GROMACS .gro file of C-alpha atoms in nm:
model
  392
    1MET     CA    1   0.364  -3.462  -0.204
    2GLN     CA    2   0.177  -3.732  -0.421
    3SER     CA    3   0.343  -3.972  -0.657
    4ALA     CA    4   0.368  -3.892  -1.026
    5ALA     CA    5   0.197  -4.215  -1.047
    6ALA     CA    6  -0.091  -4.136  -0.873
    7LEU     CA    7  -0.121  -3.725  -1.050
    8ARG     CA    8  -0.053  -3.953  -1.461
    9PRO     CA    9  -0.343  -3.848  -1.697
   10CYS     CA   10  -0.559  -4.081  -1.849
   11PRO     CA   11  -0.471  -4.129  -2.256
   12ALA     CA   12  -0.686  -3.812  -2.460
   13ARG     CA   13  -0.910  -4.060  -2.597
   14GLN     CA   14  -1.095  -4.175  -2.296
   15LEU     CA   15  -1.249  -3.823  -2.264
   16VAL     CA   16  -1.485  -3.950  -2.588
   17SER     CA   17  -1.771  -4.169  -2.471
   18ARG     CA   18  -1.787  -4.453  -2.726
   19ASN     CA   19  -1.498  -4.622  -2.464
   20PRO     CA   20  -1.726  -4.574  -2.093
   21SER     CA   21  -1.544  -4.839  -2.003
   22GLY     CA   22  -1.179  -4.716  -1.987
   23PRO     CA   23  -1.018  -4.580  -1.632
   24LEU     CA   24  -1.119  -4.252  -1.470
   25LEU     CA   25  -0.905  -4.022  -1.349
   26PRO     CA   26  -0.654  -4.074  -1.040
   27ALA     CA   27  -0.876  -4.136  -0.761
   28ARG     CA   28  -0.685  -3.888  -0.569
   29PRO     CA   29  -0.677  -3.569  -0.706
   30LEU     CA   30  -0.423  -3.294  -0.761
   31ARG     CA   31  -0.406  -3.069  -0.447
   32VAL     CA   32  -0.308  -2.733  -0.518
   33SER     CA   33  -0.190  -2.555  -0.210
   34VAL     CA   34   0.010  -2.146  -0.211
   35SER     CA   35  -0.010  -2.146   0.189
   36ALA     CA   36   0.310  -2.181   0.251
   37ALA     CA   37   0.363  -1.805   0.115
   38GLY     CA   38   0.249  -1.739   0.404
   39SER     CA   39   0.429  -1.932   0.650
   40VAL     CA   40   0.778  -1.786   0.429
   41ALA     CA   41   0.660  -1.456   0.548
   42THR     CA   42   0.587  -1.534   0.913
   43THR     CA   43   0.923  -1.670   0.891
   44ARG     CA   44   1.091  -1.368   0.767
   45GLY     CA   45   0.924  -1.147   1.016
   46LEU     CA   46   1.001  -1.370   1.324
   47PRO     CA   47   1.375  -1.299   1.381
   48LEU     CA   48   1.312  -0.944   1.405
   49GLY     CA   49   1.015  -1.026   1.662
   50LEU     CA   50   1.280  -1.169   1.898
   51LEU     CA   51   1.608  -0.983   1.874
   52SER     CA   52   1.414  -0.752   2.190
   53ALA     CA   53   1.681  -0.638   2.488
   54SER     CA   54   1.562  -0.536   2.873
   55PRO     CA   55   1.798  -0.304   3.056
   56ASP     CA   56   2.088  -0.387   3.298
   57ARG     CA   57   1.947  -0.367   3.645
   58GLU     CA   58   2.264  -0.598   3.859
   59GLY     CA   59   2.566  -0.423   3.751
   60LYS     CA   60   2.920  -0.636   3.654
   61SER     CA   61   2.769  -0.931   3.766
   62ARG     CA   62   2.465  -0.901   3.539
   63GLN     CA   63   2.772  -0.778   3.240
   64ARG     CA   64   2.943  -1.107   3.292
   65GLN     CA   65   2.660  -1.342   3.279
   66VAL     CA   66   2.512  -1.137   2.935
   67SER     CA   67   2.927  -1.163   2.861
   68CYS     CA   68   2.913  -1.518   2.865
   69GLY     CA   69   2.534  -1.548   2.735
   70ALA     CA   70   2.646  -1.372   2.398
   71ALA     CA   71   2.947  -1.618   2.329
   72GLY     CA   72   2.773  -1.880   2.357
   73ASP     CA   73   2.567  -1.784   2.084
   74ALA     CA   74   2.823  -1.686   1.888
   75VAL     CA   75   2.935  -2.029   1.882
   76ALA     CA   76   2.631  -2.140   1.818
   77ALA     CA   77   2.520  -1.886   1.558
   78PRO     CA   78   2.696  -2.102   1.265
   79SER     CA   79   2.498  -2.336   1.299
   80ALA     CA   80   2.189  -2.208   1.290
   81GLU     CA   81   2.285  -2.002   0.982
   82GLU     CA   82   2.357  -2.331   0.788
   83GLY     CA   83   2.048  -2.511   0.901
   84GLY     CA   84   1.856  -2.221   0.784
   85GLY     CA   85   2.035  -2.167   0.472
   86LEU     CA   86   1.961  -2.579   0.418
   87MET     CA   87   1.586  -2.487   0.483
   88LYS     CA   88   1.606  -2.220   0.262
   89THR     CA   89   1.758  -2.423  -0.071
   90LEU     CA   90   1.569  -2.693   0.027
   91TRP     CA   91   1.195  -2.512   0.018
   92LEU     CA   92   1.399  -2.340  -0.306
   93GLY     CA   93   1.376  -2.666  -0.484
   94SER     CA   94   1.044  -2.793  -0.370
   95LEU     CA   95   0.953  -2.495  -0.522
   96PHE     CA   96   1.113  -2.501  -0.843
   97GLY     CA   97   0.993  -2.921  -0.850
   98LEU     CA   98   0.638  -2.784  -0.774
   99TRP     CA   99   0.683  -2.492  -1.055
  100TYR     CA  100   0.771  -2.769  -1.284
  101LEU     CA  101   0.508  -2.988  -1.278
  102PHE     CA  102   0.262  -2.842  -1.229
  103ASN     CA  103   0.340  -2.681  -1.604
  104ILE     CA  104   0.381  -3.068  -1.714
  105TYR     CA  105   0.008  -3.140  -1.631
  106PHE     CA  106  -0.127  -2.813  -1.778
  107ASN     CA  107   0.035  -2.880  -2.025
  108ILE     CA  108  -0.105  -3.233  -2.079
  109TYR     CA  109  -0.454  -3.182  -1.941
  110ASN     CA  110  -0.517  -2.878  -2.175
  111LYS     CA  111  -0.356  -3.069  -2.448
  112GLN     CA  112  -0.620  -3.348  -2.363
  113VAL     CA  113  -0.928  -3.134  -2.317
  114LEU     CA  114  -0.830  -2.908  -2.656
  115LYS     CA  115  -0.789  -3.261  -2.858
  116VAL     CA  116  -1.182  -3.322  -2.835
  117PHE     CA  117  -1.289  -2.953  -2.742
  118PRO     CA  118  -1.178  -2.773  -3.067
  119TYR     CA  119  -1.296  -2.442  -2.873
  120PRO     CA  120  -0.985  -2.243  -2.746
  121ILE     CA  121  -1.189  -1.965  -2.641
  122ASN     CA  122  -1.413  -2.160  -2.368
  123ILE     CA  123  -1.088  -2.339  -2.230
  124THR     CA  124  -0.906  -1.991  -2.175
  125GLU     CA  125  -1.246  -1.886  -1.993
  126ALA     CA  126  -1.292  -2.157  -1.795
  127GLN     CA  127  -0.903  -2.163  -1.639
  128PHE     CA  128  -0.936  -1.787  -1.562
  129ALA     CA  129  -1.237  -1.832  -1.402
  130VAL     CA  130  -1.056  -2.059  -1.188
  131GLY     CA  131  -0.799  -1.856  -1.141
  132SER     CA  132  -1.066  -1.576  -0.984
  133VAL     CA  133  -1.230  -1.845  -0.761
  134LEU     CA  134  -0.872  -1.940  -0.646
  135SER     CA  135  -0.779  -1.610  -0.603
  136LEU     CA  136  -1.133  -1.440  -0.399
  137LEU     CA  137  -1.089  -1.726  -0.168
  138PHE     CA  138  -0.702  -1.713  -0.092
  139TRP     CA  139  -0.790  -1.313  -0.001
  140ALA     CA  140  -1.117  -1.458   0.161
  141THR     CA  141  -0.919  -1.635   0.356
  142GLY     CA  142  -0.631  -1.437   0.439
  143ILE     CA  143  -0.343  -1.704   0.277
  144ILE     CA  144  -0.263  -1.361   0.058
  145LYS     CA  145  -0.282  -1.038   0.184
  146ARG     CA  146  -0.590  -0.830   0.021
  147PRO     CA  147  -0.487  -0.573  -0.171
  148LYS     CA  148  -0.537  -0.182  -0.098
  149ILE     CA  149  -0.594  -0.077  -0.501
  150SER     CA  150  -0.753   0.249  -0.626
  151GLY     CA  151  -0.942   0.348  -0.925
  152ALA     CA  152  -0.586   0.445  -1.095
  153GLN     CA  153  -0.423   0.144  -1.047
  154LEU     CA  154  -0.752  -0.035  -1.142
  155VAL     CA  155  -0.685   0.122  -1.526
  156ALA     CA  156  -0.320   0.099  -1.513
  157ILE     CA  157  -0.374  -0.287  -1.562
  158LEU     CA  158  -0.602  -0.328  -1.765
  159PRO     CA  159  -0.372  -0.283  -2.069
  160LEU     CA  160  -0.192  -0.579  -1.883
  161ALA     CA  161  -0.471  -0.744  -1.831
  162ILE     CA  162  -0.573  -0.701  -2.200
  163VAL     CA  163  -0.253  -0.839  -2.367
  164HIS     CA  164  -0.243  -1.108  -2.082
  165THR     CA  165  -0.571  -1.249  -2.192
  166LEU     CA  166  -0.487  -1.242  -2.533
  167GLY     CA  167  -0.189  -1.413  -2.461
  168ASN     CA  168  -0.328  -1.745  -2.279
  169LEU     CA  169  -0.588  -1.722  -2.537
  170PHE     CA  170  -0.320  -1.756  -2.825
  171THR     CA  171  -0.102  -2.022  -2.657
  172ASN     CA  172  -0.466  -2.232  -2.643
  173MET     CA  173  -0.465  -2.136  -3.002
  174SER     CA  174  -0.154  -2.337  -3.097
  175LEU     CA  175  -0.221  -2.621  -2.883
  176GLY     CA  176  -0.509  -2.704  -3.044
  177LYS     CA  177  -0.308  -2.698  -3.369
  178VAL     CA  178  -0.015  -2.814  -3.277
  179ALA     CA  179   0.202  -3.058  -3.064
  180VAL     CA  180   0.264  -2.932  -2.759
  181SER     CA  181   0.635  -2.949  -2.783
  182PHE     CA  182   0.619  -2.750  -3.079
  183THR     CA  183   0.480  -2.472  -2.988
  184HIS     CA  184   0.707  -2.465  -2.689
  185THR     CA  185   0.973  -2.415  -2.933
  186ILE     CA  186   0.819  -2.156  -3.133
  187LYS     CA  187   0.769  -1.973  -2.731
  188ALA     CA  188   1.154  -2.034  -2.700
  189MET     CA  189   1.176  -1.694  -2.916
  190GLU     CA  190   1.014  -1.498  -2.640
  191PRO     CA  191   1.372  -1.275  -2.572
  192PHE     CA  192   1.356  -1.213  -2.932
  193PHE     CA  193   1.061  -1.035  -2.851
  194SER     CA  194   1.142  -0.903  -2.543
  195VAL     CA  195   1.473  -0.708  -2.753
  196LEU     CA  196   1.258  -0.594  -2.981
  197LEU     CA  197   0.964  -0.440  -2.807
  198SER     CA  198   1.224  -0.245  -2.543
  199ALA     CA  199   1.403  -0.117  -2.787
  200ILE     CA  200   1.111   0.033  -2.970
  201PHE     CA  201   0.907   0.126  -2.627
  202LEU     CA  202   1.138   0.167  -2.418
  203GLY     CA  203   1.464   0.287  -2.572
  204GLU     CA  204   1.626  -0.006  -2.409
  205PHE     CA  205   1.899  -0.133  -2.677
  206PRO     CA  206   2.127  -0.468  -2.591
  207THR     CA  207   2.456  -0.524  -2.638
  208VAL     CA  208   2.636  -0.681  -2.929
  209TRP     CA  209   2.683  -1.042  -2.763
  210VAL     CA  210   2.319  -1.082  -2.648
  211LEU     CA  211   2.173  -0.972  -3.009
  212ALA     CA  212   2.453  -1.262  -3.129
  213SER     CA  213   2.241  -1.493  -2.854
  214LEU     CA  214   1.904  -1.414  -3.049
  215LEU     CA  215   2.063  -1.570  -3.404
  216PRO     CA  216   2.062  -1.982  -3.259
  217ILE     CA  217   1.694  -1.912  -3.096
  218VAL     CA  218   1.563  -1.802  -3.485
  219GLY     CA  219   1.807  -2.038  -3.634
  220GLY     CA  220   1.665  -2.364  -3.389
  221VAL     CA  221   1.312  -2.213  -3.419
  222ALA     CA  222   1.314  -2.245  -3.805
  223LEU     CA  223   1.486  -2.570  -3.829
  224ALA     CA  224   1.249  -2.673  -3.630
  225SER     CA  225   0.961  -2.565  -3.782
  226LEU     CA  226   1.095  -2.693  -4.127
  227THR     CA  227   1.063  -3.039  -3.979
  228GLU     CA  228   0.792  -3.035  -3.772
  229ALA     CA  229   0.531  -3.342  -3.847
  230SER     CA  230   0.280  -3.177  -3.597
  231PHE     CA  231   0.332  -2.842  -3.857
  232ASN     CA  232  -0.031  -2.546  -3.880
  233TRP     CA  233  -0.018  -2.260  -3.979
  234ILE     CA  234  -0.232  -2.121  -3.735
  235GLY     CA  235  -0.083  -2.312  -3.462
  236PHE     CA  236   0.272  -2.159  -3.582
  237TRP     CA  237   0.138  -1.784  -3.585
  238SER     CA  238  -0.104  -1.829  -3.270
  239ALA     CA  239   0.248  -1.877  -3.068
  240MET     CA  240   0.405  -1.649  -3.237
  241ALA     CA  241   0.117  -1.394  -3.114
  242SER     CA  242   0.143  -1.534  -2.813
  243ASN     CA  243   0.508  -1.427  -2.762
  244VAL     CA  244   0.370  -1.091  -2.841
  245THR     CA  245   0.137  -1.046  -2.655
  246PHE     CA  246   0.316  -1.164  -2.362
  247GLN     CA  247   0.629  -0.955  -2.397
  248SER     CA  248   0.429  -0.649  -2.465
  249ARG     CA  249   0.284  -0.737  -2.097
  250ASN     CA  250   0.618  -0.720  -1.975
  251VAL     CA  251   0.729  -0.387  -2.152
  252LEU     CA  252   0.365  -0.241  -2.022
  253SER     CA  253   0.457  -0.310  -1.651
  254LYS     CA  254   0.752  -0.125  -1.663
  255LYS     CA  255   0.588   0.177  -1.857
  256LEU     CA  256   0.281   0.166  -1.649
  257MET     CA  257   0.406   0.107  -1.306
  258VAL     CA  258   0.752   0.248  -1.239
  259LYS     CA  259   0.649   0.426  -0.906
  260LYS     CA  260   0.728   0.205  -0.649
  261GLU     CA  261   0.470   0.350  -0.356
  262GLU     CA  262   0.171   0.256  -0.698
  263SER     CA  263   0.315  -0.057  -0.739
  264LEU     CA  264   0.160  -0.440  -0.622
  265ASP     CA  265   0.356  -0.713  -0.477
  266ASN     CA  266   0.334  -0.995  -0.747
  267LEU     CA  267   0.091  -1.217  -0.630
  268ASN     CA  268  -0.136  -0.968  -0.560
  269LEU     CA  269  -0.104  -0.805  -0.919
  270PHE     CA  270  -0.103  -1.156  -1.116
  271SER     CA  271  -0.448  -1.232  -0.913
  272ILE     CA  272  -0.552  -0.914  -1.018
  273ILE     CA  273  -0.544  -0.982  -1.382
  274THR     CA  274  -0.664  -1.294  -1.384
  275VAL     CA  275  -0.969  -1.183  -1.211
  276MET     CA  276  -0.992  -0.870  -1.473
  277SER     CA  277  -0.900  -1.085  -1.775
  278PHE     CA  278  -1.221  -1.326  -1.668
  279PHE     CA  279  -1.446  -1.005  -1.729
  280VAL     CA  280  -1.251  -0.935  -2.037
  281LEU     CA  281  -1.313  -1.245  -2.204
  282ALA     CA  282  -1.627  -1.336  -2.099
  283PRO     CA  283  -1.829  -1.098  -2.331
  284VAL     CA  284  -1.593  -1.191  -2.660
  285THR     CA  285  -1.622  -1.603  -2.539
  286ILE     CA  286  -2.002  -1.571  -2.561
  287PHE     CA  287  -2.019  -1.335  -2.928
  288THR     CA  288  -1.778  -1.580  -3.101
  289GLU     CA  289  -1.807  -1.893  -2.977
  290GLY     CA  290  -2.085  -1.924  -2.726
  291VAL     CA  291  -2.148  -2.124  -2.368
  292LYS     CA  292  -2.008  -2.432  -2.535
  293ILE     CA  293  -1.825  -2.632  -2.194
  294THR     CA  294  -2.181  -2.750  -2.063
  295PRO     CA  295  -2.267  -3.041  -1.915
  296THR     CA  296  -2.564  -2.998  -2.231
  297PHE     CA  297  -2.334  -2.969  -2.503
  298LEU     CA  298  -2.072  -3.174  -2.412
  299GLN     CA  299  -2.283  -3.502  -2.421
  300SER     CA  300  -2.467  -3.367  -2.761
  301ALA     CA  301  -2.124  -3.370  -2.836
  302GLY     CA  302  -2.094  -3.764  -2.737
  303LEU     CA  303  -1.825  -3.656  -2.496
  304ASN     CA  304  -1.712  -3.783  -2.174
  305VAL     CA  305  -1.859  -3.450  -1.967
  306ASN     CA  306  -1.756  -3.604  -1.671
  307GLN     CA  307  -1.383  -3.658  -1.797
  308VAL     CA  308  -1.381  -3.316  -2.006
  309LEU     CA  309  -1.510  -3.121  -1.712
  310THR     CA  310  -1.271  -3.277  -1.507
  311ARG     CA  311  -0.957  -3.254  -1.661
  312SER     CA  312  -1.038  -2.869  -1.764
  313LEU     CA  313  -1.097  -2.787  -1.392
  314LEU     CA  314  -0.686  -2.971  -1.355
  315ALA     CA  315  -0.595  -2.771  -1.614
  316GLY     CA  316  -0.783  -2.468  -1.502
  317LEU     CA  317  -0.607  -2.536  -1.104
  318CYS     CA  318  -0.249  -2.646  -1.248
  319PHE     CA  319  -0.230  -2.251  -1.445
  320HIS     CA  320  -0.328  -2.087  -1.215
  321ALA     CA  321  -0.104  -2.328  -0.928
  322TYR     CA  322   0.233  -2.303  -1.189
  323GLN     CA  323   0.191  -1.911  -1.213
  324GLN     CA  324   0.130  -1.855  -0.871
  325VAL     CA  325   0.448  -2.091  -0.790
  326SER     CA  326   0.663  -1.845  -1.014
  327TYR     CA  327   0.587  -1.579  -0.826
  328MET     CA  328   0.734  -1.702  -0.537
  329ILE     CA  329   1.003  -1.856  -0.685
  330LEU     CA  330   1.048  -1.503  -0.871
  331ALA     CA  331   1.055  -1.302  -0.512
  332MET     CA  332   1.313  -1.566  -0.375
  333VAL     CA  333   1.593  -1.509  -0.637
  334SER     CA  334   1.720  -1.267  -0.938
  335PRO     CA  335   1.577  -1.231  -1.278
  336VAL     CA  336   1.820  -1.452  -1.409
  337THR     CA  337   1.819  -1.735  -1.217
  338HIS     CA  338   1.434  -1.710  -1.263
  339SER     CA  339   1.519  -1.749  -1.641
  340VAL     CA  340   1.750  -2.017  -1.640
  341GLY     CA  341   1.483  -2.233  -1.440
  342ASN     CA  342   1.232  -2.114  -1.700
  343CYS     CA  343   1.431  -2.243  -1.988
  344VAL     CA  344   1.522  -2.564  -1.785
  345LYS     CA  345   1.120  -2.586  -1.727
  346ARG     CA  346   1.055  -2.540  -2.165
  347VAL     CA  347   1.298  -2.823  -2.183
  348VAL     CA  348   1.118  -3.062  -1.926
  349VAL     CA  349   0.732  -2.991  -2.074
  350ILE     CA  350   0.921  -3.058  -2.438
  351ILE     CA  351   1.042  -3.378  -2.303
  352THR     CA  352   0.767  -3.499  -2.127
  353SER     CA  353   0.499  -3.395  -2.401
  354VAL     CA  354   0.688  -3.571  -2.652
  355LEU     CA  355   0.703  -3.881  -2.421
  356PHE     CA  356   0.370  -3.880  -2.326
  357PHE     CA  357   0.147  -3.816  -2.649
  358ARG     CA  358   0.428  -3.990  -2.850
  359THR     CA  359   0.513  -3.754  -3.056
  360PRO     CA  360   0.693  -3.831  -3.460
  361VAL     CA  361   1.045  -3.625  -3.326
  362SER     CA  362   1.304  -3.575  -3.691
  363PRO     CA  363   1.725  -3.560  -3.541
  364ILE     CA  364   1.647  -3.282  -3.766
  365ASN     CA  365   1.331  -3.155  -3.563
  366SER     CA  366   1.535  -3.215  -3.209
  367LEU     CA  367   1.844  -3.038  -3.289
  368GLY     CA  368   1.671  -2.741  -3.431
  369THR     CA  369   1.451  -2.747  -3.093
  370ALA     CA  370   1.795  -2.827  -2.916
  371ILE     CA  371   1.957  -2.517  -3.122
  372ALA     CA  372   1.698  -2.289  -2.939
  373LEU     CA  373   1.659  -2.392  -2.599
  374ALA     CA  374   2.026  -2.330  -2.612
  375GLY     CA  375   2.002  -1.971  -2.748
  376VAL     CA  376   1.837  -1.857  -2.470
  377PHE     CA  377   1.991  -2.020  -2.229
  378LEU     CA  378   2.308  -1.838  -2.345
  379TYR     CA  379   2.027  -1.509  -2.378
  380SER     CA  380   1.998  -1.564  -2.049
  381GLN     CA  381   2.340  -1.546  -1.905
  382LEU     CA  382   2.477  -1.267  -2.143
  383LYS     CA  383   2.176  -1.043  -2.044
  384ARG     CA  384   2.324  -1.034  -1.649
  385LEU     CA  385   2.637  -0.880  -1.799
  386LYS     CA  386   2.599  -0.540  -1.764
  387PRO     CA  387   2.830  -0.281  -1.995
  388LYS     CA  388   3.133  -0.112  -1.797
  389PRO     CA  389   3.045   0.251  -1.761
  390LYS     CA  390   3.255   0.485  -1.970
  391THR     CA  391   3.529   0.674  -1.767
  392SER     CA  392   3.580   0.999  -1.935
   0.00000   0.00000   0.00000
């Protein structure tokens, strides 16, 4: 893995062509690879192929040899099992590190571009385009097994693609108007909308303790909003709309794809949604902002064409990579562990963005953010506690 110094993004002011002498992007580009997913699947399959047995043709003598061999294997088994557990832990830790790293760089590159190129629809469409190309490449090369999908499944996935498109668009609209740290503080309210929408559409009602954990989330976000230096109503409501749409996607995925035989694995489902989102947003881009992310337009706007296009590409790569890694982690751990990891990820993104962009943060604002994130952590822990069944 490359060092963080080699991946450090350049200051946003270098995107403007008035300072052409500024340093360019790192010489070594950010490389995105999820080929390890395939190796994990292969590794899991190996033991099954090795557990073959042949008939015993040598009577008792052969039986004694087999018994001795089995005894030796029994002695060696614990160390092999421990080694496998250690490797799995190291692999999982590496995935969490990549998840956080890709997320950090996505937010930094994305914010840098949005600061000088305030066209969130174009930026979102560019990210879907990068993700679509990567998905098609993974399918073509066999890194990800190409799914067999029916027309009925595509119809079921279309609503998910629409809300996925809206969720990412609203997030980019918010990032273009307010600080990265404030957008992610507002997005900490996702559990609130998850509980609300699950109760309305799925009939899933939370326990009293889960409801109580929502209070610090709402209170913390309110406190942070009142003291936010970069507060902007468009940025605030865009982040809120992003919460609603992303949680709607989760509810829809439960409601529309309940049959096991009709469902897809997470990586393929995300890839299909990405490709569909590109086609959903394409006409919207043309008829609203127009296709602005072109060398001609960027040059006429006085922007550094190479820097804007390069960072837009890197943002798209990081966006698709962190989503892919997130699904790989979800396949290895419980939803609760994944939720806790997501909470920690939000803390890491907020802290790094504040340090990188030197965002002014007051003590009360920091307190509000901390309370909200603590509430999210408490919520994720309480969700794992299932109510005891009533006995008659």
